[in-house]
Short mmCIF file of C-alpha atoms in Angstrom, two decimals:
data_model
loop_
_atom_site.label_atom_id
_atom_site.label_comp_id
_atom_site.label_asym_id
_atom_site.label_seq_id
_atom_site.Cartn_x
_atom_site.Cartn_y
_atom_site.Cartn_z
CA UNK A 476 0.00 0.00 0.00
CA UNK A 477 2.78 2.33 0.54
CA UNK A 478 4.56 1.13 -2.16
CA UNK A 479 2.30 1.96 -4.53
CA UNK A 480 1.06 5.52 -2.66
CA UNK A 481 5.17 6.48 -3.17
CA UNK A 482 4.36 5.60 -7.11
CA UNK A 483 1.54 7.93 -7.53
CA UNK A 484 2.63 10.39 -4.93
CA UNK A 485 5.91 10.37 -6.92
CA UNK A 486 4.36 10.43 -10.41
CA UNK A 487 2.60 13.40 -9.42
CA UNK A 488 4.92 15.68 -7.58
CA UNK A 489 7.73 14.55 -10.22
CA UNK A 490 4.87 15.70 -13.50
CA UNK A 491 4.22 18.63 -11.55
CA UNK A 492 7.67 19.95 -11.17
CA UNK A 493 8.18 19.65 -15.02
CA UNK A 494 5.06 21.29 -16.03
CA UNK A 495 5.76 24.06 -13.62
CA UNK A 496 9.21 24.70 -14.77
CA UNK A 497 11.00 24.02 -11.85
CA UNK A 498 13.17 21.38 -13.75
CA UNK A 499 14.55 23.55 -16.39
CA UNK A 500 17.61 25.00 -15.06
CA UNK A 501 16.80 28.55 -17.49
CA UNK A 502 13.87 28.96 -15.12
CA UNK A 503 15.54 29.12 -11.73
CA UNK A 504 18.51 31.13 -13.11
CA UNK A 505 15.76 33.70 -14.23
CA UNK A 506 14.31 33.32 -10.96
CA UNK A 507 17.28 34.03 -8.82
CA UNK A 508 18.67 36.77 -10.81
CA UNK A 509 15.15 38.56 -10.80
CA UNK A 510 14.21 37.94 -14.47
CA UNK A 511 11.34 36.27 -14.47
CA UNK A 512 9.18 35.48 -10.53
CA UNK A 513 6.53 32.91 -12.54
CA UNK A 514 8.31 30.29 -10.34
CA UNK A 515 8.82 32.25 -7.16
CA UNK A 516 4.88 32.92 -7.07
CA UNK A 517 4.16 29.78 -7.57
CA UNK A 518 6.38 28.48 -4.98
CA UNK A 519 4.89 31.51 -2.65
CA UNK A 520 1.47 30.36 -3.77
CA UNK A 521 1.88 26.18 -3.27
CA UNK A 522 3.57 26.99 0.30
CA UNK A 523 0.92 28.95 1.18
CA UNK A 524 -2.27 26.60 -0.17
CA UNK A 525 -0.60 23.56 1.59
CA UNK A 526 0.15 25.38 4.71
CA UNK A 527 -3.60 26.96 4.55
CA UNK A 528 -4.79 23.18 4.16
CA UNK A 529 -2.89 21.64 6.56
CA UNK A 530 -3.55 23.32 9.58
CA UNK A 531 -7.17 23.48 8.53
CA UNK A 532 -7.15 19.44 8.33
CA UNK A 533 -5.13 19.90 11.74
CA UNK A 534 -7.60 21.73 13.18
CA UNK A 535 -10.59 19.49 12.64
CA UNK A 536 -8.17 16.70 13.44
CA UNK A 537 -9.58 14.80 10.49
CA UNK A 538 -7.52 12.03 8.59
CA UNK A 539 -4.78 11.65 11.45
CA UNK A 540 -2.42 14.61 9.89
CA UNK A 541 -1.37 15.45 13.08
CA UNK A 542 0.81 11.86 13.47
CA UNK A 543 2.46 11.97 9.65
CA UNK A 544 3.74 15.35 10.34
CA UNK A 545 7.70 15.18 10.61
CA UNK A 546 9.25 18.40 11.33
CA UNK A 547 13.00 18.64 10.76
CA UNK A 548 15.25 19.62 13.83
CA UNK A 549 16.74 23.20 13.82
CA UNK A 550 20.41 23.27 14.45
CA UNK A 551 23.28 25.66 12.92
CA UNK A 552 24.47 22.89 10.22
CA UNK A 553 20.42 23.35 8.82
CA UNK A 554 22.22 27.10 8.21
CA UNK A 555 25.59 25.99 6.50
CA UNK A 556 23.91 23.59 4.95
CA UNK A 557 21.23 25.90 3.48
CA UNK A 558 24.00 28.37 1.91
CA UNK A 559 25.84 25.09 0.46
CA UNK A 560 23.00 23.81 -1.05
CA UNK A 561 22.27 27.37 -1.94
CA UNK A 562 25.03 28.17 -3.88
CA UNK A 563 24.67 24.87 -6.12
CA UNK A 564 21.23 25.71 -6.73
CA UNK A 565 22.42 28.90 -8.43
CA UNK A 566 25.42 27.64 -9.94
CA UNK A 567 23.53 24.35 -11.55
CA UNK A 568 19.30 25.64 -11.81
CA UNK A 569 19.00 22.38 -10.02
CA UNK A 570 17.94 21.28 -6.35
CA UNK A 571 18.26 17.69 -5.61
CA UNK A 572 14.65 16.91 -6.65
CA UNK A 573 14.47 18.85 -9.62
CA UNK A 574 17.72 17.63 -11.09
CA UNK A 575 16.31 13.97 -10.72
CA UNK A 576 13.06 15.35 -12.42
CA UNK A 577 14.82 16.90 -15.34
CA UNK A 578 17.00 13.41 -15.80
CA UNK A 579 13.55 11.79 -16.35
CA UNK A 580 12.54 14.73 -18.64
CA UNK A 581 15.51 13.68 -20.81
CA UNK A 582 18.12 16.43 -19.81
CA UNK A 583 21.61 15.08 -20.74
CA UNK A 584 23.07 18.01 -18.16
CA UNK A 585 21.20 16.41 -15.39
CA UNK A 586 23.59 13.55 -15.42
CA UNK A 587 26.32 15.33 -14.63
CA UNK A 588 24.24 17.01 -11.55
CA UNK A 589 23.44 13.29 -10.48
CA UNK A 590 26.87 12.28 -10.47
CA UNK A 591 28.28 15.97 -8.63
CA UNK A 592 24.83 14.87 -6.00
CA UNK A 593 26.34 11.36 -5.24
CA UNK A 594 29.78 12.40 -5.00
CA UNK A 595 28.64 15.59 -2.73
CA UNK A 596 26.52 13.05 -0.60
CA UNK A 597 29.20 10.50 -0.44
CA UNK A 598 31.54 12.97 0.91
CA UNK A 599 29.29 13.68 3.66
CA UNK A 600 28.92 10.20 4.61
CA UNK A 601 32.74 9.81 5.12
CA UNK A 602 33.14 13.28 6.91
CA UNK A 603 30.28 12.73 9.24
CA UNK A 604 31.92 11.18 12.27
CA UNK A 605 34.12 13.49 12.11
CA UNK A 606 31.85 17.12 12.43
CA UNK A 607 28.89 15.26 13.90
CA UNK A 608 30.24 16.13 17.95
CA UNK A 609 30.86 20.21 16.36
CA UNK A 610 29.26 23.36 16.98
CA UNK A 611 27.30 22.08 13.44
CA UNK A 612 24.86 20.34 15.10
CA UNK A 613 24.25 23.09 17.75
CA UNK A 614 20.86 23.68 17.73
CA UNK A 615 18.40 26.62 17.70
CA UNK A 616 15.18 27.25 19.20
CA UNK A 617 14.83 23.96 20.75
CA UNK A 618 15.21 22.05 18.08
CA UNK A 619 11.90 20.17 16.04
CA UNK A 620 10.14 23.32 16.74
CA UNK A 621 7.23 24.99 14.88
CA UNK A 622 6.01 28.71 14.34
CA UNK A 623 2.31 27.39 14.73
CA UNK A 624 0.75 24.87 16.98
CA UNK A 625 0.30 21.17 14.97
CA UNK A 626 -1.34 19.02 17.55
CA UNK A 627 1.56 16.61 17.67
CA UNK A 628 3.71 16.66 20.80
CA UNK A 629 6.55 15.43 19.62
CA UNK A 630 6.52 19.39 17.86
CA UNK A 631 6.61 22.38 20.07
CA UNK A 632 5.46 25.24 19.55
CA UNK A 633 7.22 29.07 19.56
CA UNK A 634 3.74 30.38 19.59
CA UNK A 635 1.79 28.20 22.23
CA UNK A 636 -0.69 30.81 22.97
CA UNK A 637 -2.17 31.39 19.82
CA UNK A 638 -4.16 28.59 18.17
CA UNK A 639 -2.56 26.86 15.25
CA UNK A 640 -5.17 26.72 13.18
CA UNK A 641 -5.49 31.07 12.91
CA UNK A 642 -1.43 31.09 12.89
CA UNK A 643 -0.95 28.57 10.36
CA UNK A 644 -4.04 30.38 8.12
CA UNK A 645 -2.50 33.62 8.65
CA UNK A 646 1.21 32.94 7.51
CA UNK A 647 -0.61 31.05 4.49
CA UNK A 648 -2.83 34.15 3.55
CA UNK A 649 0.46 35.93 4.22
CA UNK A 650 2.49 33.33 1.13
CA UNK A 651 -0.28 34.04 -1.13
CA UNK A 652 -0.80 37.94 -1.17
CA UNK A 653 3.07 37.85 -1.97
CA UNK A 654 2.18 35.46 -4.55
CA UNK A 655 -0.15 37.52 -6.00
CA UNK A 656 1.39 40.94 -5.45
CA UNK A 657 4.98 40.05 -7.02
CA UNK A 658 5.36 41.11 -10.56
CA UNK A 659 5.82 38.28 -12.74
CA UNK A 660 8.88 40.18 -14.52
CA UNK A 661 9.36 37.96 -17.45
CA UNK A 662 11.33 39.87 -20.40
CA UNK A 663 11.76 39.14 -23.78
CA UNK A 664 15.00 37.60 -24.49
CA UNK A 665 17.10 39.06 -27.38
CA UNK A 666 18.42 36.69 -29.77
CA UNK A 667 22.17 37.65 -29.88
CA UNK A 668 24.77 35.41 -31.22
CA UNK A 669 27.11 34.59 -28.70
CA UNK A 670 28.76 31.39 -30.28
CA UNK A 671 30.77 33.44 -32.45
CA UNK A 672 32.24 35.00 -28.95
CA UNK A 673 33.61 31.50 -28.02
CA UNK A 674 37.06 31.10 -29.11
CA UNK A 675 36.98 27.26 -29.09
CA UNK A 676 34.13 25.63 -28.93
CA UNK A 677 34.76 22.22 -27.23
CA UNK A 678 30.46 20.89 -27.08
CA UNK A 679 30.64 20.35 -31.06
CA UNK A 680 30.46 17.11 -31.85
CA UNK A 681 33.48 16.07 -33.72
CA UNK A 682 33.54 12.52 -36.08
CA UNK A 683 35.15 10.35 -34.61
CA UNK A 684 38.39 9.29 -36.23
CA UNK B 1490 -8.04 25.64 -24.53
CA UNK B 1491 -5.67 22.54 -24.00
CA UNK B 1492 -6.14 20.34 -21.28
CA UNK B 1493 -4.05 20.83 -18.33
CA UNK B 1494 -2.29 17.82 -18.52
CA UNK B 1495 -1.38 18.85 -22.19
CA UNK B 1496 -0.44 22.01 -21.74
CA UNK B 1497 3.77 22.55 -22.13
CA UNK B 1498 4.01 25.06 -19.20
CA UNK B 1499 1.01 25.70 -16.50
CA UNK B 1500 0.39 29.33 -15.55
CA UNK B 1501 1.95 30.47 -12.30
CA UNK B 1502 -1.21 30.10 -10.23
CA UNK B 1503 -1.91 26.70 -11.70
CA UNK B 1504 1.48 25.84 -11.00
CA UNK B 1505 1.52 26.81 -7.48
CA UNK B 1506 -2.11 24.88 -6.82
CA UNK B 1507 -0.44 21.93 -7.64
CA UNK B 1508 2.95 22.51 -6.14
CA UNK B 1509 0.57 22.89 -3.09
CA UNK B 1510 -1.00 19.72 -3.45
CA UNK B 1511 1.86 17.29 -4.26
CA UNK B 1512 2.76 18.50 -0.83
CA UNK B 1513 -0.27 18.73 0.73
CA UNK B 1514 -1.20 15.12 -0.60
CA UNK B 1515 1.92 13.77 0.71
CA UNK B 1516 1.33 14.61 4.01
CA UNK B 1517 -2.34 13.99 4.17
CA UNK B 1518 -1.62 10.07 2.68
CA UNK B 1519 1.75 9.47 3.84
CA UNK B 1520 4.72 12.09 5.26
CA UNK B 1521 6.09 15.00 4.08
CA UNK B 1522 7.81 14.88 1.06
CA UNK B 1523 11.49 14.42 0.97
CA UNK B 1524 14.23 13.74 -1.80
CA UNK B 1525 17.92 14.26 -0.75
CA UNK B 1526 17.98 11.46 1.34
CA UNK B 1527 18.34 9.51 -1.50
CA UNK B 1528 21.31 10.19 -2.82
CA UNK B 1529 23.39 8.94 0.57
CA UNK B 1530 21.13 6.00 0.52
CA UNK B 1531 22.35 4.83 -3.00
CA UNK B 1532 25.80 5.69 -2.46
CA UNK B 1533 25.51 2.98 0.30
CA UNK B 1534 23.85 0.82 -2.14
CA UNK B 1535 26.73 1.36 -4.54
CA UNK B 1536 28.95 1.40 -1.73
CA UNK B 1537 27.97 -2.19 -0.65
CA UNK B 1538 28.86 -3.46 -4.24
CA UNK B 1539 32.68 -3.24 -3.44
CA UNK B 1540 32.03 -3.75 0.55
CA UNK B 1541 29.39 -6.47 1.36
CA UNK B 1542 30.39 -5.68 5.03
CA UNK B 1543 29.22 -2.30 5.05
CA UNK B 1544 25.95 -3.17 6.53
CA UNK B 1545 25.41 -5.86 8.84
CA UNK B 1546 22.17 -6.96 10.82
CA UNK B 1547 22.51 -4.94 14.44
CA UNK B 1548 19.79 -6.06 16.98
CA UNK B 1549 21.08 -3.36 19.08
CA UNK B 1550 19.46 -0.78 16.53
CA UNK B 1551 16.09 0.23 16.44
CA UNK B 1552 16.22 -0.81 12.55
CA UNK B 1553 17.66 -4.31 13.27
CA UNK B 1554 20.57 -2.86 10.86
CA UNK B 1555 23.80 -0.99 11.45
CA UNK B 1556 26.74 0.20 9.62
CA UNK B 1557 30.30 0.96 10.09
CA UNK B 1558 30.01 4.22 8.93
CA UNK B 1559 28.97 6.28 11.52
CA UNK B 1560 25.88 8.41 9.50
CA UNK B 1561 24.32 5.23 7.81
CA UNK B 1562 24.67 4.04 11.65
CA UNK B 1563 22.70 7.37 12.94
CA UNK B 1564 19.16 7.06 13.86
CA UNK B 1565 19.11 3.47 14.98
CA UNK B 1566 20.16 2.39 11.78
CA UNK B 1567 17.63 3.93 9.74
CA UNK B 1568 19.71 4.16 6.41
CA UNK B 1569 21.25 1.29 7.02
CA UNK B 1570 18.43 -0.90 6.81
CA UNK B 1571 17.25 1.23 3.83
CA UNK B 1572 20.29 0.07 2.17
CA UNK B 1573 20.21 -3.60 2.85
CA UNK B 1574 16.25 -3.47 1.80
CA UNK B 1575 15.90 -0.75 -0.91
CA UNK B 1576 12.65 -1.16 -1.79
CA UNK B 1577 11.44 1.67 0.37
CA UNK B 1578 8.60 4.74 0.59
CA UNK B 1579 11.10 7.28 -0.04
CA UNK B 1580 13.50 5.61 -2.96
CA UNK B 1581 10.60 4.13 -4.74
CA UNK B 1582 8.95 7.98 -4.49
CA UNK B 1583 12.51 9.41 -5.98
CA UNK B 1584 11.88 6.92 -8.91
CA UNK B 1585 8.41 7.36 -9.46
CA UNK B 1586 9.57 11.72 -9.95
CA UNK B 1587 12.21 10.95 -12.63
CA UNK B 1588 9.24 8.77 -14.16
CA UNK B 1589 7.02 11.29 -13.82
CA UNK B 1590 9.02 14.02 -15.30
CA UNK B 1591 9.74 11.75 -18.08
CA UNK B 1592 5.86 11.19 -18.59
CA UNK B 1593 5.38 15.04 -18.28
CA UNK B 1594 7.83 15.38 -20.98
CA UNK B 1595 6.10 13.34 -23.53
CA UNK B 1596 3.33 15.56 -22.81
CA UNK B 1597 4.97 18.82 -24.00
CA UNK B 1598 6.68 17.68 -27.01
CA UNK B 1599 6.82 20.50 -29.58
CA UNK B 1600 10.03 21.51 -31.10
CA UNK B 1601 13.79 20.58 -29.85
CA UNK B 1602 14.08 18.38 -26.80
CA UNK B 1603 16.49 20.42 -24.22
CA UNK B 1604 19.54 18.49 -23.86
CA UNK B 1605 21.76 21.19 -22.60
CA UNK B 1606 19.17 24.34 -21.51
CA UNK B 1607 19.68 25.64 -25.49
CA UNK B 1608 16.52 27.66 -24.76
CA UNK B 1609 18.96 30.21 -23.21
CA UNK B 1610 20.05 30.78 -26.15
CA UNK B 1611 21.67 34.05 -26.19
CA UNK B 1612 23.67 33.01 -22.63
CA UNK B 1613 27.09 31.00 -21.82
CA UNK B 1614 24.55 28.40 -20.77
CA UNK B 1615 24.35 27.14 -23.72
CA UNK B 1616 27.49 28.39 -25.68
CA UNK B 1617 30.13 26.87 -23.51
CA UNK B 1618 28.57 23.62 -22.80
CA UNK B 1619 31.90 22.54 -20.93
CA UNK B 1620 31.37 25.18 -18.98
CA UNK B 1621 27.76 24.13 -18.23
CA UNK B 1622 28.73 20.93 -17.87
CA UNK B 1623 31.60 22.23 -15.09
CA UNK B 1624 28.73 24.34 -12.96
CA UNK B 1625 26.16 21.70 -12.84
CA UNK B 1626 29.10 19.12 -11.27
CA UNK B 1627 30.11 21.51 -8.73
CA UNK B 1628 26.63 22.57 -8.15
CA UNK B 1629 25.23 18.91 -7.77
CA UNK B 1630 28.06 18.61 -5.20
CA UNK B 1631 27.39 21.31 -3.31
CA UNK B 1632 24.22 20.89 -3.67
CA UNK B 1633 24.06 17.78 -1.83
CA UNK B 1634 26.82 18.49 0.51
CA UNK B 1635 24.58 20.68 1.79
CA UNK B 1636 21.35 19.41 1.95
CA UNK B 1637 22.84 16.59 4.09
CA UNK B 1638 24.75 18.93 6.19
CA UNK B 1639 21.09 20.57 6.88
CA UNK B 1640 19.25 17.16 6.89
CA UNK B 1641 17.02 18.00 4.07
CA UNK B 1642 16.71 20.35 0.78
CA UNK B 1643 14.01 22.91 -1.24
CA UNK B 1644 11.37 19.78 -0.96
CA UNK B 1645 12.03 18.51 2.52
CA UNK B 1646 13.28 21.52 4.06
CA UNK B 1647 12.30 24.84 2.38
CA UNK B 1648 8.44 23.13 1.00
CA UNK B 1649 7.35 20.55 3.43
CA UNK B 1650 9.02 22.26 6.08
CA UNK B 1651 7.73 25.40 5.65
CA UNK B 1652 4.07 23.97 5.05
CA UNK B 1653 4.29 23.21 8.81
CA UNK B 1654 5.69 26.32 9.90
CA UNK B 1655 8.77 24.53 11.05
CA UNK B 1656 12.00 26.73 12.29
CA UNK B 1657 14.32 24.63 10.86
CA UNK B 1658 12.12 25.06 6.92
CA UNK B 1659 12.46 29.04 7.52
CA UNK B 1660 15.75 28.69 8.47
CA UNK B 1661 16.55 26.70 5.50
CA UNK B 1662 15.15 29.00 2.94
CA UNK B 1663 16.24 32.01 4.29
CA UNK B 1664 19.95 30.70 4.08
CA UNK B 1665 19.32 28.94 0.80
CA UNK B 1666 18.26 31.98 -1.04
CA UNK B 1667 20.85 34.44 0.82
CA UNK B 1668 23.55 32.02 -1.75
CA UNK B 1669 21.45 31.23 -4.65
CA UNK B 1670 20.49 34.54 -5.43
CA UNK B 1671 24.17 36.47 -5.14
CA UNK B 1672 25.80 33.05 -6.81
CA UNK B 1673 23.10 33.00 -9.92
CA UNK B 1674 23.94 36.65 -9.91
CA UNK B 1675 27.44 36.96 -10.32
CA UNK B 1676 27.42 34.00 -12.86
CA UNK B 1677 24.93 34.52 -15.01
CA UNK B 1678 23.77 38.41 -13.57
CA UNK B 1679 25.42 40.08 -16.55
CA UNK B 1680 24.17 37.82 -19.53
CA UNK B 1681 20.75 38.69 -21.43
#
């Protein structure tokens, strides 16, 4: 049963990222250099709608959300970490789920970001029990916490006295009037011709022998 | 008007209803999703290849599995036993996205398939494709570097994790962006 919940669970969220454009590495680029927001308002928009939806399923404690939440601890390597990951995302236009996504989609480039991802992650498997005792794993605001009150114990919460359900709405509502307030920025690209600016071009395909 | 599974590229409020409820889905039916995980867990898988010893049955681990290297050892054995039994929720989810971006692909053929991003076409991007080639290695090692480092990345950490208001997910994004943005900036800031 979970098997085949990962399959169309997977399917879906791995379509989706494609048809949004969050697989094409042009797309983030654009993004994070301010030339085109389509995917920062959606992102903005999603977080938002699933954060609205959650916490309203929370709050009528239908379905048993509360028990498949799993909120990552918060600890100064989550910080490091972020700016690592960070600074491949805008140095490839991929993210380790959208680089998987655009292998499937039948980018050749994405290869070479599945290899740099395994070698990256392998690294950090053999430097591990080294850092894992460092100030990297110090961590902040006590850990597995959350803004918003989920129901779960295991979870607590920064804002105890306000209930979840109006906390979690209101940073939602707050996600999507970004959404919807950002320009979407997109400009026209000029078609300039920048091959003739390469001295040698090494990506041509030469005959063999 | 096409059907939205047809169409090549969904509108941005489209996009972001169903960005929403991949995640929202997820959670609802299963967990949060998660990706970067992954990556460590097939290392080990590859890893075990050349070292059959690398994970052995533990009964003093919570998983019944344990390694001797100390992170596939962490959480009572949690990735170790995901090595030594693959057929998991959260590799068999990883495989079903690189299907499903295959199957949305299908969906949007019209013109050239993108081998190398050549839809930024006036860019280095796609002029220097040794260079490309040289950004997305580094990238997809820091990349992951980094998400393990921070125990999750943009799905686990910045989506999911924000979806439940968590710290660590606002952490994550703030710091994530702080880099992207100045790195895609001073690499590619200058080019149309």
């Amino acid at each position: 049963m979970q098997i085949a919940l990962a399959i169309l669970l997977g399917l879906f969220f791995g379509f989706t990222l494609q048809k949004v454009g969050a697989a094409n590495p042009v797309k983030i680029i654009d993004m994070l250099r301010f030339r085109d927001l389509h995917l920062m308002k959606a992102i903005l928009f999603g977080i938002g709608f699933a954060m609205i939806g959650l916490f309203v399923l929370l709050h009528f404690e239908v379905l048993n959300v509360a028990s498949h939440l799993s909120v990552k601890s918060a600890y100064t390597g989550v910080i490091v970490g972020g700016v690592l990951l960070g600074a491949g995302w805008g140095m490839a236009g991929f993210c380790p789920g959208t680089g998987l996504v655009g292998l499937g989609a039948g980018r050749r480039d994405a290869w070479v970001f599945l290899i740099g991802g395994l070698l990256g992650a392998f690294l950090y498997t053999l430097i591990y029990g080294w850092i894992k005792g460092s100030f990297l794993f110090t961590t902040i605001g006590g850990g597995k916490s959350t803004l918003a009150v989920t129901g779960n114990k295991a979870f607590p919460a920064l804002f105890p006295d306000i209930p979840g359900y109006i906390l979690g709405c209101g940073i939602g509502a707050g996600f999507i009037l970004v959404s919807l307030l950002l320009p979407v920025l997109k400009k026209r690209r000029v078609q300039t011709g920048v091959e003739e600016s390469v001295p040698q071009d090494t990506t041509k395909e030469t005959p063999a022998g | 008007m096409k059907s939205i599974l047809l169409q090549k590229q969904w509108s941005w409020l489209l996009s972001g209803f169903m960005l929403g409820m991949s995640f929202l889905l997820a959670v609802v039916l299963v967990k949060p999703i998660g990706v970067s995980t992954q990556y460590p867990i097939v290392d080990g898988i590859l890893w075990e290849q050349v070292q059959p010893d690398l994970v052995t049955e533990n009964g003093e681990n919570k998983s019944g599995y344990g390694s001797s290297n100390a992170y596939f050892n962490e959480n009572g054995g949690k990735y170790a036993a995901a090595i030594a039994k693959p057929l998991t929720y959260g590799l068999v989810f990883v495989l079903a996205m690189i299907l499903g971006g295959f199957v949305a692909r299908i969906t949007q053929r019209s013109g050239q398939p993108e081998l190398y991003t050549p839809s930024m076409v006036s860019s280095e991007l796609n002029s220097m494709r040794l260079k490309r080639l040289q950004r997305v290695f580094v990238g997809g090692f820091l990349a992951l570097l980094g998400a393990r480092l921070a125990g999750g990345c943009t799905s686990g950490h910045m989506m999911s994790g924000m979806m439940q208001t968590s710290l660590s997910g606002f952490l994550f994004a703030a710091a994530a962006f702080a880099a992207a943005i100045p790195m895609a900036l001073y690499l590619y800031g200058r080019e149309e």
